[in-house]
XYZ file of C-alpha atoms in Angstrom:
277
model
C 0.000 0.000 0.000
C 1.415 3.366 -1.042
C 1.149 6.565 0.976
C -1.346 8.000 -1.491
C -3.491 4.856 -1.375
C -3.454 4.946 2.418
C -4.583 8.578 2.385
C -7.376 7.704 -0.053
C -8.596 5.006 2.315
C -8.533 7.462 5.224
C -10.719 9.878 3.264
C -13.058 7.151 1.998
C -13.591 5.582 5.420
C -13.368 8.881 7.332
C -11.081 7.064 9.703
C -7.441 6.590 10.599
C -8.104 3.735 12.997
C -5.756 0.789 13.337
C -7.211 -2.213 15.151
C -4.672 -4.199 17.134
C -5.037 -7.974 17.063
C -3.248 -8.901 20.307
C -5.314 -12.036 20.646
C -4.913 -13.633 24.066
C -6.450 -17.067 24.694
C -7.064 -16.105 28.317
C -9.223 -13.130 27.271
C -11.253 -14.258 24.283
C -14.832 -15.469 24.817
C -14.927 -18.907 26.393
C -17.181 -20.439 23.748
C -14.466 -19.918 21.116
C -12.080 -22.237 22.947
C -14.012 -25.167 21.475
C -13.015 -24.069 17.961
C -10.220 -25.869 16.117
C -8.283 -22.577 15.991
C -9.711 -20.212 18.649
C -7.329 -17.363 17.808
C -8.248 -17.364 14.133
C -11.949 -17.759 14.910
C -11.788 -14.697 17.158
C -9.801 -12.622 14.664
C -12.080 -13.534 11.773
C -15.138 -12.165 13.569
C -13.326 -9.028 14.751
C -12.140 -8.262 11.217
C -15.592 -8.848 9.711
C -17.115 -6.495 12.283
C -14.626 -3.642 11.849
C -13.152 -3.695 8.345
C -15.276 -0.791 7.052
C -14.305 1.355 10.057
C -10.518 1.066 10.054
C -7.632 1.517 7.632
C -5.115 -0.825 9.286
C -4.795 -3.999 11.325
C -1.845 -4.782 13.573
C -1.333 -8.319 14.874
C 1.199 -8.308 17.712
C 3.462 -11.183 16.735
C 4.266 -12.154 20.343
C 0.653 -13.207 20.847
C 1.073 -15.773 18.073
C 4.655 -17.027 18.271
C 4.218 -17.886 21.967
C 2.037 -20.801 20.821
C 4.717 -22.214 18.525
C 3.779 -23.741 15.184
C 0.033 -23.511 15.898
C 0.376 -19.811 16.652
C 2.265 -19.147 13.432
C -0.478 -20.964 11.531
C -3.076 -18.750 13.225
C -1.045 -15.717 12.174
C -0.770 -16.911 8.577
C -4.514 -17.538 8.326
C -5.231 -14.178 9.943
C -2.941 -12.371 7.512
C -4.811 -13.946 4.603
C -8.192 -12.545 5.680
C -7.011 -9.008 6.385
C -8.611 -6.798 3.726
C -6.315 -5.697 0.909
C -7.536 -2.115 1.286
C -6.118 -1.948 4.813
C -2.498 -1.583 5.874
C -1.498 -4.953 7.321
C 1.114 -4.348 10.016
C 3.238 -7.042 11.628
C 3.986 -5.665 15.090
C 7.193 -7.653 15.467
C 9.712 -5.022 16.628
C 12.544 -6.727 14.782
C 16.028 -5.310 14.195
C 19.382 -7.076 13.994
C 22.582 -7.087 11.947
C 22.035 -6.716 8.216
C 21.903 -10.336 7.071
C 19.580 -11.243 9.952
C 17.282 -8.290 9.271
C 17.110 -9.445 5.653
C 15.767 -12.786 6.875
C 13.259 -11.047 9.138
C 12.101 -8.949 6.181
C 11.605 -12.051 4.066
C 9.700 -13.689 6.900
C 7.030 -10.998 6.903
C 7.177 -9.542 3.374
C 7.846 -12.467 1.032
C 4.954 -14.958 0.828
C 6.956 -17.231 -1.463
C 9.403 -17.773 1.400
C 7.232 -17.705 4.511
C 3.585 -17.635 3.492
C 3.208 -14.180 5.097
C 2.559 -11.011 3.101
C 2.338 -8.031 5.440
C 2.556 -4.435 4.220
C 4.556 -3.115 7.154
C 6.614 -4.173 10.137
C 7.615 -2.411 13.348
C 11.370 -2.139 13.866
C 13.646 -1.414 16.835
C 16.455 0.812 15.449
C 18.964 0.427 18.292
C 21.463 -1.453 16.098
C 21.549 1.290 13.479
C 21.290 1.702 9.726
C 22.188 -1.802 8.566
C 19.492 -3.232 10.845
C 16.776 -1.099 9.213
C 17.636 -0.772 5.511
C 16.985 -4.450 4.586
C 13.302 -3.831 5.305
C 13.328 -0.844 2.936
C 14.505 -2.940 -0.001
C 10.999 -4.349 -0.562
C 8.819 -2.362 -2.965
C 5.608 -0.883 -1.528
C 6.450 -2.114 1.977
C 6.843 0.000 5.103
C 9.307 0.082 7.977
C 7.681 1.515 11.108
C 10.521 2.565 13.385
C 10.190 2.954 17.150
C 10.765 6.604 18.021
C 9.016 7.698 21.226
C 7.064 4.914 22.888
C 4.339 5.065 25.524
C 5.657 2.538 28.046
C 7.003 3.678 31.411
C 10.527 2.430 30.694
C 10.859 4.498 27.524
C 12.418 7.303 29.561
C 15.363 5.072 30.442
C 16.914 5.786 27.040
C 14.669 7.691 24.658
C 14.881 11.022 26.465
C 18.660 11.028 26.975
C 20.079 14.352 25.793
C 23.476 15.143 24.297
C 25.515 18.210 25.230
C 23.467 20.335 22.847
C 20.229 19.183 24.466
C 19.122 16.943 21.599
C 17.204 13.912 22.833
C 17.943 10.401 21.630
C 14.553 9.897 19.986
C 15.103 13.102 18.017
C 18.470 11.837 16.792
C 16.867 8.522 15.828
C 14.260 10.266 13.678
C 16.766 12.614 12.052
C 19.105 9.793 11.074
C 16.422 7.322 9.999
C 14.831 10.000 7.775
C 17.908 9.744 5.568
C 17.608 5.967 5.094
C 14.217 5.999 3.385
C 11.383 8.287 2.361
C 7.925 9.297 3.531
C 6.674 6.543 1.208
C 8.335 3.675 3.083
C 9.072 4.975 6.595
C 6.758 5.607 9.515
C 7.441 6.152 13.205
C 5.876 4.759 16.362
C 4.924 7.571 18.746
C 2.978 6.840 21.930
C -0.309 8.665 22.461
C 0.290 9.148 26.176
C 2.591 12.091 25.347
C 0.200 14.336 23.414
C 2.249 17.540 23.459
C 5.345 15.630 22.340
C 3.816 15.400 18.867
C 4.773 19.036 18.293
C 8.401 18.034 18.721
C 7.970 14.914 16.600
C 6.463 16.946 13.776
C 9.424 19.323 13.868
C 11.601 16.344 12.889
C 9.131 14.340 10.791
C 6.528 16.737 9.397
C 5.360 14.550 6.512
C 5.760 10.994 7.772
C 2.894 8.846 8.932
C 2.963 8.054 12.647
C 1.656 4.847 14.188
C 0.178 5.862 17.516
C -0.480 3.264 20.243
C -1.796 4.132 23.675
C -5.270 5.499 22.891
C -8.081 3.840 24.814
C -7.126 1.382 27.528
C -3.690 2.996 27.992
C -5.224 6.416 28.606
C -3.957 8.379 25.617
C -6.096 11.262 24.370
C -7.246 11.030 20.750
C -8.097 14.727 20.813
C -4.544 15.677 21.834
C -3.001 13.344 19.285
C -5.043 14.976 16.527
C -4.418 18.515 17.769
C -0.638 18.164 17.900
C 0.095 15.362 15.442
C -2.197 15.598 12.421
C -0.795 16.986 9.176
C -2.341 17.865 5.807
C -2.624 14.186 4.791
C -3.727 13.162 8.279
C -0.360 11.484 8.888
C -1.722 9.356 11.737
C -2.633 5.739 12.268
C -4.096 5.572 15.749
C -4.143 2.079 17.188
C -6.718 0.766 19.612
C -6.609 -2.816 20.812
C -8.088 -3.815 24.146
C -10.875 -1.216 24.151
C -12.172 -2.661 20.881
C -11.388 -6.362 20.677
C -12.177 -7.061 24.342
C -15.244 -4.803 24.566
C -17.196 -7.926 25.533
C -16.252 -11.407 26.692
C -19.593 -12.865 25.630
C -21.083 -14.146 22.413
C -21.752 -10.551 21.375
C -18.003 -9.743 21.361
C -17.889 -8.869 17.645
C -20.978 -6.677 17.890
C -19.552 -4.806 20.883
C -16.175 -4.482 19.126
C -17.950 -2.842 16.206
C -19.735 -0.431 18.539
C -16.433 0.655 20.076
C -14.747 0.960 16.674
C -17.654 3.014 15.357
C -17.396 5.351 18.325
C -13.703 5.938 17.611
C -14.353 6.336 13.880
C -16.921 9.063 14.542
C -14.393 10.949 16.683
C -11.826 10.594 13.907
C -14.271 11.822 11.301
C -14.875 14.956 13.374
C -11.116 15.516 13.687
C -10.627 15.148 9.929
C -13.388 17.693 9.337
C -11.809 20.166 11.779
C -8.506 19.807 9.948
C -10.191 20.446 6.592
C -9.244 17.028 5.198
C -12.893 16.059 4.707
């Protein structure tokens, strides 16, 4: 999916919602545990209930690989039902020396090798340029690089400043900008730091930002839009638990849709305020 196609989907759906598929067997409705593949059965209903309301899906790979071969099969089947008009993000947070990153890229981007065909992958950039660029070698694929995350421990490193006062996450963005373009690079920026988006936009004015932390983690969608939205929206706001676990009963898909629709309506209003719609 290209940047322009993604923007067209945002306008068409009046939404920049990304639904996280962090599917936990201990949290899904009990009746699904009788299914041959409970994870896939859950995901299939969530996707069917929300696909017209969101522009991206983001399976968190840890919630699949922890179950070994069966989990990887659930991931493969899930990836195959994700709509082609949504950005399909593998939230894998990979990043290693160049030849290893190349293998990771093939694992998620090359269906002839692995059976998986995601559009994007999250990447930890700590090991530098050669750990990121192998992911950028694939046409029409995206590298989504961790910049400023929403977890409590992010301050351990990300806010370190050099003698000139430049913070580490700022240096990460400035350097990574030179490795790709706004057509194949995005950044992860946590929603729990609303005002920080002003600083992010000073370094990455035209890149799309993947924004976790809205909903169950307490991030403010209004603040994210106020400080982070650009002329092409430039945001993919992820919500996971608030949507997919809106109910633990047989009505889980219906309740997930209700929550997704509520977020979509807020996003539509934000897009109107910005003059995008």
